Amino acid sequence: MVPLNWYLMLSAVVFMIGVFGFLTRRNIIIMFMSIELLLNAVNISLVAFSHYLQDMRGQILAVFIITVAAAEAAIGLAIIIALFRNKDTVHADEMSEMKG
Amino acid sequence: MLSELFFGYYASAIVIFSLLVVTRSNPVHSVMWMLLLFFHIAGLYLFLNAEFVAAIQIIVYAGAILVLFLFILLFLNLREELKVKRFIGAWPAGLFVTTALLVIVLSVVRSFVPGPAGKYSIEFIKQETHTKALGKLLYTDYLFPFEIASLVLLVAIIGAIVLAKRKTRSK
């Protein structure tokens, strides 16, 4: 029997790889894919909790997270299309109009 | 023993594929590695007796979201994309922050104590079938979040159309 902690460690490692990609990649599309990686890492730990605690709620939360991920991908990619039309680039460090 | 081996294969494959997704310079390659990653995550869900979530993972993530990403990649000028640097200049800072976070989270995970088990044991799910048990809970206790999720999807549809619409230039 695989202990629950192994799943949590796997989830943490995948989450941190996603954080690294989001922080350091220049291409905004890869940054969005890193966000999908983060959501998947959380889903792994939720489903593992659901199995080991013998409770269905973790899987229901995972289904909701997949729904929100689909909505987020649609909106995010629409924003990328609008950006690409106006700026002709997908690199995050070349978009500095707001001088944040 | 066999289950440990199984988990070891899936875990190492998932970690390697997510590293490849983040580090490849060609975005199309990244999407392809991500496809493999999603299939392995679905395999892990099957291993955890969550067959409905595994099916949803393949249908929605691999079937819908990744295809959307591939469509958007057609906009890119790939030849130019391969020439520029893939990471920002301050990537060691990002690596440092991520490893620090990872060390903190891993040291916390070891002291985790699970709570009391619920009523959805393997025998119960076997008798009820998994999808039926999930649907019963989703359409009774979680009906309100379910309706909110449908609203979120509606907003996403309208928002995506409005954002991506070509503006008509008035001269």
PDB file of C-alpha atoms in Angstrom:
ATOM      1  CA  MET A   1       0.000   0.000   0.000  1.00  0.00           C
ATOM      2  CA  VAL A   2       1.432   3.343  -1.045  1.00  0.00           C
ATOM      3  CA  PRO A   3       1.310   5.858   1.830  1.00  0.00           C
ATOM      4  CA  LEU A   4      -0.645   9.087   1.384  1.00  0.00           C
ATOM      5  CA  ASN A   5       2.464  11.180   1.997  1.00  0.00           C
ATOM      6  CA  TRP A   6       4.012  10.005  -1.263  1.00  0.00           C
ATOM      7  CA  TYR A   7       1.112  11.469  -3.215  1.00  0.00           C
ATOM      8  CA  LEU A   8       1.366  14.728  -1.294  1.00  0.00           C
ATOM      9  CA  MET A   9       5.117  14.923  -2.024  1.00  0.00           C
ATOM     10  CA  LEU A  10       4.520  14.244  -5.729  1.00  0.00           C
ATOM     11  CA  SER A  11       1.863  16.950  -5.736  1.00  0.00           C
ATOM     12  CA  ALA A  12       4.234  19.414  -4.032  1.00  0.00           C
ATOM     13  CA  VAL A  13       7.023  18.707  -6.529  1.00  0.00           C
ATOM     14  CA  VAL A  14       4.740  19.173  -9.556  1.00  0.00           C
ATOM     15  CA  PHE A  15       3.316  22.352  -8.006  1.00  0.00           C
ATOM     16  CA  MET A  16       6.770  23.825  -7.495  1.00  0.00           C
ATOM     17  CA  ILE A  17       7.817  22.970 -11.051  1.00  0.00           C
ATOM     18  CA  GLY A  18       4.740  24.876 -12.191  1.00  0.00           C
ATOM     19  CA  VAL A  19       5.612  27.847  -9.981  1.00  0.00           C
ATOM     20  CA  PHE A  20       9.132  27.849 -11.413  1.00  0.00           C
ATOM     21  CA  GLY A  21       7.799  27.852 -14.965  1.00  0.00           C
ATOM     22  CA  PHE A  22       5.356  30.643 -14.216  1.00  0.00           C
ATOM     23  CA  LEU A  23       8.018  32.820 -12.621  1.00  0.00           C
ATOM     24  CA  THR A  24      10.799  32.366 -15.152  1.00  0.00           C
ATOM     25  CA  ARG A  25       9.437  31.688 -18.657  1.00  0.00           C
ATOM     26  CA  ARG A  26       9.136  34.622 -21.056  1.00  0.00           C
ATOM     27  CA  ASN A  27       6.530  33.091 -23.346  1.00  0.00           C
ATOM     28  CA  ILE A  28       3.096  33.926 -21.978  1.00  0.00           C
ATOM     29  CA  ILE A  29       1.540  30.731 -23.404  1.00  0.00           C
ATOM     30  CA  ILE A  30       4.016  28.575 -21.463  1.00  0.00           C
ATOM     31  CA  MET A  31       3.144  30.629 -18.398  1.00  0.00           C
ATOM     32  CA  PHE A  32      -0.494  29.621 -18.887  1.00  0.00           C
ATOM     33  CA  MET A  33       0.529  26.000 -19.257  1.00  0.00           C
ATOM     34  CA  SER A  34       2.377  26.317 -15.952  1.00  0.00           C
ATOM     35  CA  ILE A  35      -0.894  27.414 -14.347  1.00  0.00           C
ATOM     36  CA  GLU A  36      -2.531  24.260 -15.703  1.00  0.00           C
ATOM     37  CA  LEU A  37       0.334  22.338 -14.083  1.00  0.00           C
ATOM     38  CA  LEU A  38      -0.442  23.972 -10.736  1.00  0.00           C
ATOM     39  CA  LEU A  39      -4.124  23.018 -10.980  1.00  0.00           C
ATOM     40  CA  ASN A  40      -3.197  19.436 -11.858  1.00  0.00           C
ATOM     41  CA  ALA A  41      -0.880  19.202  -8.855  1.00  0.00           C
ATOM     42  CA  VAL A  42      -3.710  20.287  -6.571  1.00  0.00           C
ATOM     43  CA  ASN A  43      -6.022  17.757  -8.258  1.00  0.00           C
ATOM     44  CA  ILE A  44      -3.569  14.923  -7.555  1.00  0.00           C
ATOM     45  CA  SER A  45      -3.530  15.707  -3.853  1.00  0.00           C
ATOM     46  CA  LEU A  46      -7.336  16.131  -3.718  1.00  0.00           C
ATOM     47  CA  VAL A  47      -8.000  12.762  -5.353  1.00  0.00           C
ATOM     48  CA  ALA A  48      -5.405  11.117  -3.106  1.00  0.00           C
ATOM     49  CA  PHE A  49      -7.093  12.599  -0.033  1.00  0.00           C
ATOM     50  CA  SER A  50     -10.442  11.422  -1.348  1.00  0.00           C
ATOM     51  CA  HIS A  51      -9.185   7.860  -1.654  1.00  0.00           C
ATOM     52  CA  TYR A  52      -7.338   7.652   1.641  1.00  0.00           C
ATOM     53  CA  LEU A  53      -9.994   9.388   3.757  1.00  0.00           C
ATOM     54  CA  GLN A  54     -12.746   7.400   1.979  1.00  0.00           C
ATOM     55  CA  ASP A  55     -14.671  10.559   1.239  1.00  0.00           C
ATOM     56  CA  MET A  56     -16.102  11.557  -2.152  1.00  0.00           C
ATOM     57  CA  ARG A  57     -15.805  15.305  -1.630  1.00  0.00           C
ATOM     58  CA  GLY A  58     -12.211  15.485  -2.817  1.00  0.00           C
ATOM     59  CA  GLN A  59     -13.199  14.154  -6.225  1.00  0.00           C
ATOM     60  CA  ILE A  60     -16.098  16.606  -6.453  1.00  0.00           C
ATOM     61  CA  LEU A  61     -13.686  19.447  -5.747  1.00  0.00           C
ATOM     62  CA  ALA A  62     -11.374  18.037  -8.445  1.00  0.00           C
ATOM     63  CA  VAL A  63     -14.255  18.106 -10.964  1.00  0.00           C
ATOM     64  CA  PHE A  64     -14.969  21.744 -10.071  1.00  0.00           C
ATOM     65  CA  ILE A  65     -11.278  22.606 -10.442  1.00  0.00           C
ATOM     66  CA  ILE A  66     -11.271  21.065 -13.933  1.00  0.00           C
ATOM     67  CA  THR A  67     -14.325  23.197 -14.805  1.00  0.00           C
ATOM     68  CA  VAL A  68     -12.625  26.370 -13.622  1.00  0.00           C
ATOM     69  CA  ALA A  69      -9.435  25.381 -15.479  1.00  0.00           C
ATOM     70  CA  ALA A  70     -11.407  25.105 -18.716  1.00  0.00           C
ATOM     71  CA  ALA A  71     -12.967  28.543 -18.180  1.00  0.00           C
ATOM     72  CA  GLU A  72      -9.579  30.005 -17.268  1.00  0.00           C
ATOM     73  CA  ALA A  73      -7.934  28.571 -20.377  1.00  0.00           C
ATOM     74  CA  ALA A  74     -10.651  30.018 -22.643  1.00  0.00           C
ATOM     75  CA  ILE A  75     -10.456  33.498 -21.090  1.00  0.00           C
ATOM     76  CA  GLY A  76      -6.655  33.484 -20.887  1.00  0.00           C
ATOM     77  CA  LEU A  77      -6.190  32.446 -24.487  1.00  0.00           C
ATOM     78  CA  ALA A  78      -8.685  35.112 -25.600  1.00  0.00           C
ATOM     79  CA  ILE A  79      -6.610  37.676 -23.704  1.00  0.00           C
ATOM     80  CA  ILE A  80      -3.475  36.360 -25.440  1.00  0.00           C
ATOM     81  CA  ILE A  81      -5.158  36.787 -28.848  1.00  0.00           C
ATOM     82  CA  ALA A  82      -6.129  40.376 -27.987  1.00  0.00           C
ATOM     83  CA  LEU A  83      -2.594  41.102 -26.737  1.00  0.00           C
ATOM     84  CA  PHE A  84      -0.991  39.553 -29.808  1.00  0.00           C
ATOM     85  CA  ARG A  85      -3.186  41.682 -32.074  1.00  0.00           C
ATOM     86  CA  ASN A  86      -2.138  44.895 -30.363  1.00  0.00           C
ATOM     87  CA  LYS A  87       1.486  44.192 -29.456  1.00  0.00           C
ATOM     88  CA  ASP A  88       2.653  41.506 -31.927  1.00  0.00           C
ATOM     89  CA  THR A  89       4.546  39.649 -29.214  1.00  0.00           C
ATOM     90  CA  VAL A  90       3.859  36.911 -26.653  1.00  0.00           C
ATOM     91  CA  HIS A  91       6.794  37.694 -24.379  1.00  0.00           C
ATOM     92  CA  ALA A  92       5.798  38.842 -20.935  1.00  0.00           C
ATOM     93  CA  ASP A  93       8.816  41.064 -20.384  1.00  0.00           C
ATOM     94  CA  GLU A  94       8.091  43.144 -23.488  1.00  0.00           C
ATOM     95  CA  MET A  95       4.695  44.222 -22.169  1.00  0.00           C
ATOM     96  CA  SER A  96       5.452  47.108 -19.840  1.00  0.00           C
ATOM     97  CA  GLU A  97       2.889  49.767 -20.777  1.00  0.00           C
ATOM     98  CA  MET A  98       1.446  49.982 -17.282  1.00  0.00           C
ATOM     99  CA  LYS A  99       4.868  50.677 -15.699  1.00  0.00           C
ATOM    100  CA  GLY A 100       3.944  48.587 -12.691  1.00  0.00           C
TER     101      GLY A 100
ATOM    102  CA  MET B   1       5.589  -4.197  -3.695  1.00  0.00           C
ATOM    103  CA  LEU B   2       3.910  -4.065  -7.073  1.00  0.00           C
ATOM    104  CA  SER B   3       1.866  -1.001  -6.143  1.00  0.00           C
ATOM    105  CA  GLU B   4       5.015   0.815  -4.987  1.00  0.00           C
ATOM    106  CA  LEU B   5       6.657   0.015  -8.318  1.00  0.00           C
ATOM    107  CA  PHE B   6       3.584   1.264 -10.161  1.00  0.00           C
ATOM    108  CA  PHE B   7       3.507   4.485  -8.190  1.00  0.00           C
ATOM    109  CA  GLY B   8       7.245   4.961  -8.675  1.00  0.00           C
ATOM    110  CA  TYR B   9       6.911   4.720 -12.450  1.00  0.00           C
ATOM    111  CA  TYR B  10       3.968   7.133 -12.588  1.00  0.00           C
ATOM    112  CA  ALA B  11       5.530   9.622 -10.155  1.00  0.00           C
ATOM    113  CA  SER B  12       8.896   9.749 -11.931  1.00  0.00           C
ATOM    114  CA  ALA B  13       7.184  10.032 -15.327  1.00  0.00           C
ATOM    115  CA  ILE B  14       4.980  12.887 -14.092  1.00  0.00           C
ATOM    116  CA  VAL B  15       7.923  14.794 -12.605  1.00  0.00           C
ATOM    117  CA  ILE B  16      10.094  14.333 -15.713  1.00  0.00           C
ATOM    118  CA  PHE B  17       7.284  15.344 -18.081  1.00  0.00           C
ATOM    119  CA  SER B  18       6.406  18.453 -16.095  1.00  0.00           C
ATOM    120  CA  LEU B  19      10.088  19.466 -16.081  1.00  0.00           C
ATOM    121  CA  LEU B  20      10.141  18.981 -19.859  1.00  0.00           C
ATOM    122  CA  VAL B  21       6.959  21.058 -20.269  1.00  0.00           C
ATOM    123  CA  VAL B  22       8.526  23.950 -18.394  1.00  0.00           C
ATOM    124  CA  THR B  23      11.975  23.866 -20.006  1.00  0.00           C
ATOM    125  CA  ARG B  24      11.434  23.132 -23.739  1.00  0.00           C
ATOM    126  CA  SER B  25      12.038  26.129 -26.001  1.00  0.00           C
ATOM    127  CA  ASN B  26       9.627  24.925 -28.688  1.00  0.00           C
ATOM    128  CA  PRO B  27       6.074  25.503 -27.358  1.00  0.00           C
ATOM    129  CA  VAL B  28       4.628  22.747 -29.566  1.00  0.00           C
ATOM    130  CA  HIS B  29       6.957  20.236 -27.913  1.00  0.00           C
ATOM    131  CA  SER B  30       5.815  21.556 -24.535  1.00  0.00           C
ATOM    132  CA  VAL B  31       2.183  20.878 -25.465  1.00  0.00           C
ATOM    133  CA  MET B  32       3.039  17.349 -26.600  1.00  0.00           C
ATOM    134  CA  TRP B  33       4.861  16.567 -23.348  1.00  0.00           C
ATOM    135  CA  MET B  34       1.897  17.986 -21.502  1.00  0.00           C
ATOM    136  CA  LEU B  35      -0.383  15.548 -23.339  1.00  0.00           C
ATOM    137  CA  LEU B  36       1.728  12.636 -22.074  1.00  0.00           C
ATOM    138  CA  LEU B  37       1.734  14.188 -18.604  1.00  0.00           C
ATOM    139  CA  PHE B  38      -2.068  14.344 -18.537  1.00  0.00           C
ATOM    140  CA  PHE B  39      -2.371  10.714 -19.572  1.00  0.00           C
ATOM    141  CA  HIS B  40      -0.045   9.699 -16.758  1.00  0.00           C
ATOM    142  CA  ILE B  41      -2.001  11.776 -14.250  1.00  0.00           C
ATOM    143  CA  ALA B  42      -5.165  10.014 -15.454  1.00  0.00           C
ATOM    144  CA  GLY B  43      -3.402   6.691 -14.842  1.00  0.00           C
ATOM    145  CA  LEU B  44      -2.613   7.818 -11.316  1.00  0.00           C
ATOM    146  CA  TYR B  45      -6.311   8.643 -10.797  1.00  0.00           C
ATOM    147  CA  LEU B  46      -7.278   5.149 -11.939  1.00  0.00           C
ATOM    148  CA  PHE B  47      -4.767   3.843  -9.434  1.00  0.00           C
ATOM    149  CA  LEU B  48      -6.652   5.832  -6.767  1.00  0.00           C
ATOM    150  CA  ASN B  49     -10.036   4.314  -7.754  1.00  0.00           C
ATOM    151  CA  ALA B  50     -11.267   7.586  -9.282  1.00  0.00           C
ATOM    152  CA  GLU B  51     -12.277   6.419 -12.743  1.00  0.00           C
ATOM    153  CA  PHE B  52     -14.731   9.262 -13.428  1.00  0.00           C
ATOM    154  CA  VAL B  53     -12.108  11.902 -12.672  1.00  0.00           C
ATOM    155  CA  ALA B  54      -9.616  10.014 -14.851  1.00  0.00           C
ATOM    156  CA  ALA B  55     -12.067  10.041 -17.786  1.00  0.00           C
ATOM    157  CA  ILE B  56     -12.797  13.748 -17.258  1.00  0.00           C
ATOM    158  CA  GLN B  57      -9.053  14.420 -17.086  1.00  0.00           C
ATOM    159  CA  ILE B  58      -8.508  12.876 -20.514  1.00  0.00           C
ATOM    160  CA  ILE B  59     -11.652  14.277 -22.159  1.00  0.00           C
ATOM    161  CA  VAL B  60     -11.481  17.849 -20.853  1.00  0.00           C
ATOM    162  CA  TYR B  61      -7.749  18.427 -20.372  1.00  0.00           C
ATOM    163  CA  ALA B  62      -6.187  16.380 -23.142  1.00  0.00           C
ATOM    164  CA  GLY B  63      -9.144  16.679 -25.511  1.00  0.00           C
ATOM    165  CA  ALA B  64     -10.263  20.282 -25.103  1.00  0.00           C
ATOM    166  CA  ILE B  65      -7.781  22.481 -23.275  1.00  0.00           C
ATOM    167  CA  LEU B  66      -4.617  21.234 -24.992  1.00  0.00           C
ATOM    168  CA  VAL B  67      -6.263  21.562 -28.416  1.00  0.00           C
ATOM    169  CA  LEU B  68      -7.078  25.168 -27.522  1.00  0.00           C
ATOM    170  CA  PHE B  69      -3.421  25.722 -26.650  1.00  0.00           C
ATOM    171  CA  LEU B  70      -2.330  24.191 -29.960  1.00  0.00           C
ATOM    172  CA  PHE B  71      -4.689  26.508 -31.852  1.00  0.00           C
ATOM    173  CA  ILE B  72      -3.216  29.548 -30.151  1.00  0.00           C
ATOM    174  CA  LEU B  73       0.315  28.345 -30.924  1.00  0.00           C
ATOM    175  CA  LEU B  74      -0.513  28.647 -34.624  1.00  0.00           C
ATOM    176  CA  PHE B  75      -0.409  32.422 -34.104  1.00  0.00           C
ATOM    177  CA  LEU B  76       3.214  32.286 -33.043  1.00  0.00           C
ATOM    178  CA  ASN B  77       6.155  32.742 -35.318  1.00  0.00           C
ATOM    179  CA  LEU B  78       7.923  29.522 -34.308  1.00  0.00           C
ATOM    180  CA  ARG B  79      11.169  30.245 -36.124  1.00  0.00           C
ATOM    181  CA  GLU B  80      11.573  33.512 -34.283  1.00  0.00           C
ATOM    182  CA  GLU B  81      10.453  31.902 -31.039  1.00  0.00           C
ATOM    183  CA  LEU B  82      13.258  29.324 -31.196  1.00  0.00           C
ATOM    184  CA  LYS B  83      15.917  32.039 -31.422  1.00  0.00           C
ATOM    185  CA  VAL B  84      15.047  34.153 -28.372  1.00  0.00           C
ATOM    186  CA  LYS B  85      16.000  33.160 -24.846  1.00  0.00           C
ATOM    187  CA  ARG B  86      13.378  31.074 -23.107  1.00  0.00           C
ATOM    188  CA  PHE B  87      13.933  32.249 -19.522  1.00  0.00           C
ATOM    189  CA  ILE B  88      13.951  35.755 -18.101  1.00  0.00           C
ATOM    190  CA  GLY B  89      17.280  37.152 -16.900  1.00  0.00           C
ATOM    191  CA  ALA B  90      16.493  36.638 -13.214  1.00  0.00           C
ATOM    192  CA  TRP B  91      15.735  32.917 -13.449  1.00  0.00           C
ATOM    193  CA  PRO B  92      18.148  31.920 -10.620  1.00  0.00           C
ATOM    194  CA  ALA B  93      16.019  34.013  -8.257  1.00  0.00           C
ATOM    195  CA  GLY B  94      12.939  32.074  -9.373  1.00  0.00           C
ATOM    196  CA  LEU B  95      14.772  28.778  -8.873  1.00  0.00           C
ATOM    197  CA  PHE B  96      15.839  29.835  -5.377  1.00  0.00           C
ATOM    198  CA  VAL B  97      12.305  30.860  -4.369  1.00  0.00           C
ATOM    199  CA  THR B  98      10.842  27.615  -5.723  1.00  0.00           C
ATOM    200  CA  THR B  99      13.358  25.329  -4.005  1.00  0.00           C
ATOM    201  CA  ALA B 100      12.879  27.197  -0.719  1.00  0.00           C
ATOM    202  CA  LEU B 101       9.091  26.755  -1.024  1.00  0.00           C
ATOM    203  CA  LEU B 102       9.544  23.086  -1.905  1.00  0.00           C
ATOM    204  CA  VAL B 103      11.737  22.457   1.162  1.00  0.00           C
ATOM    205  CA  ILE B 104       9.185  24.187   3.398  1.00  0.00           C
ATOM    206  CA  VAL B 105       6.223  22.235   1.965  1.00  0.00           C
ATOM    207  CA  LEU B 106       8.014  18.862   2.060  1.00  0.00           C
ATOM    208  CA  SER B 107       9.052  19.366   5.682  1.00  0.00           C
ATOM    209  CA  VAL B 108       5.429  20.173   6.564  1.00  0.00           C
ATOM    210  CA  VAL B 109       3.958  17.205   4.653  1.00  0.00           C
ATOM    211  CA  ARG B 110       5.873  14.697   6.787  1.00  0.00           C
ATOM    212  CA  SER B 111       3.985  15.686   9.936  1.00  0.00           C
ATOM    213  CA  PHE B 112       0.554  15.299   8.310  1.00  0.00           C
ATOM    214  CA  VAL B 113      -1.969  13.180  10.252  1.00  0.00           C
ATOM    215  CA  PRO B 114      -5.100  12.070   8.347  1.00  0.00           C
ATOM    216  CA  GLY B 115      -8.502  12.615   9.924  1.00  0.00           C
ATOM    217  CA  PRO B 116     -11.272  10.041  10.468  1.00  0.00           C
ATOM    218  CA  ALA B 117     -12.397   8.072   7.404  1.00  0.00           C
ATOM    219  CA  GLY B 118     -15.747   8.813   5.759  1.00  0.00           C
ATOM    220  CA  LYS B 119     -18.428   6.393   4.609  1.00  0.00           C
ATOM    221  CA  TYR B 120     -17.271   5.976   0.991  1.00  0.00           C
ATOM    222  CA  SER B 121     -15.206   2.836   1.523  1.00  0.00           C
ATOM    223  CA  ILE B 122     -14.165   0.637  -1.382  1.00  0.00           C
ATOM    224  CA  GLU B 123     -16.922  -1.894  -0.639  1.00  0.00           C
ATOM    225  CA  PHE B 124     -19.544   0.872  -0.581  1.00  0.00           C
ATOM    226  CA  ILE B 125     -18.355   2.271  -3.930  1.00  0.00           C
ATOM    227  CA  LYS B 126     -18.189  -1.226  -5.414  1.00  0.00           C
ATOM    228  CA  GLN B 127     -21.787  -1.793  -4.455  1.00  0.00           C
ATOM    229  CA  GLU B 128     -22.995   1.661  -5.542  1.00  0.00           C
ATOM    230  CA  THR B 129     -20.648   2.115  -8.579  1.00  0.00           C
ATOM    231  CA  HIS B 130     -18.330   5.086  -8.594  1.00  0.00           C
ATOM    232  CA  THR B 131     -20.038   7.442 -11.028  1.00  0.00           C
ATOM    233  CA  LYS B 132     -23.415   6.945  -9.382  1.00  0.00           C
ATOM    234  CA  ALA B 133     -22.024   7.735  -5.928  1.00  0.00           C
ATOM    235  CA  LEU B 134     -20.268  10.835  -7.282  1.00  0.00           C
ATOM    236  CA  GLY B 135     -23.366  12.023  -9.163  1.00  0.00           C
ATOM    237  CA  LYS B 136     -25.642  11.526  -6.172  1.00  0.00           C
ATOM    238  CA  LEU B 137     -23.400  13.702  -4.027  1.00  0.00           C
ATOM    239  CA  LEU B 138     -22.902  16.277  -6.786  1.00  0.00           C
ATOM    240  CA  TYR B 139     -26.613  16.754  -7.482  1.00  0.00           C
ATOM    241  CA  THR B 140     -27.751  16.878  -3.857  1.00  0.00           C
ATOM    242  CA  ASP B 141     -25.200  18.345  -1.451  1.00  0.00           C
ATOM    243  CA  TYR B 142     -23.215  20.212  -4.082  1.00  0.00           C
ATOM    244  CA  LEU B 143     -26.062  21.458  -6.281  1.00  0.00           C
ATOM    245  CA  PHE B 144     -25.428  25.129  -5.535  1.00  0.00           C
ATOM    246  CA  PRO B 145     -21.683  25.017  -6.368  1.00  0.00           C
ATOM    247  CA  PHE B 146     -22.653  23.074  -9.486  1.00  0.00           C
ATOM    248  CA  GLU B 147     -24.955  25.900 -10.612  1.00  0.00           C
ATOM    249  CA  ILE B 148     -22.230  28.439  -9.874  1.00  0.00           C
ATOM    250  CA  ALA B 149     -19.848  26.386 -12.026  1.00  0.00           C
ATOM    251  CA  SER B 150     -22.320  26.571 -14.921  1.00  0.00           C
ATOM    252  CA  LEU B 151     -22.470  30.353 -14.462  1.00  0.00           C
ATOM    253  CA  VAL B 152     -18.652  30.521 -14.509  1.00  0.00           C
ATOM    254  CA  LEU B 153     -18.636  28.615 -17.797  1.00  0.00           C
ATOM    255  CA  LEU B 154     -21.265  30.964 -19.272  1.00  0.00           C
ATOM    256  CA  VAL B 155     -19.203  34.014 -18.287  1.00  0.00           C
ATOM    257  CA  ALA B 156     -16.119  32.354 -19.803  1.00  0.00           C
ATOM    258  CA  ILE B 157     -17.920  31.734 -23.122  1.00  0.00           C
ATOM    259  CA  ILE B 158     -19.178  35.333 -23.384  1.00  0.00           C
ATOM    260  CA  GLY B 159     -15.886  36.781 -22.170  1.00  0.00           C
ATOM    261  CA  ALA B 160     -13.805  34.777 -24.630  1.00  0.00           C
ATOM    262  CA  ILE B 161     -15.996  35.863 -27.569  1.00  0.00           C
ATOM    263  CA  VAL B 162     -15.930  39.528 -26.539  1.00  0.00           C
ATOM    264  CA  LEU B 163     -12.172  39.562 -25.890  1.00  0.00           C
ATOM    265  CA  ALA B 164     -11.139  37.765 -29.071  1.00  0.00           C
ATOM    266  CA  LYS B 165     -13.560  39.583 -31.395  1.00  0.00           C
ATOM    267  CA  ARG B 166     -11.895  41.638 -34.121  1.00  0.00           C
ATOM    268  CA  LYS B 167     -12.637  45.303 -33.550  1.00  0.00           C
ATOM    269  CA  THR B 168     -14.336  46.956 -36.531  1.00  0.00           C
ATOM    270  CA  ARG B 169     -12.291  50.030 -37.380  1.00  0.00           C
ATOM    271  CA  SER B 170     -14.420  53.113 -37.990  1.00  0.00           C
ATOM    272  CA  LYS B 171     -12.709  55.636 -40.267  1.00  0.00           C
TER     273      LYS B 171
END
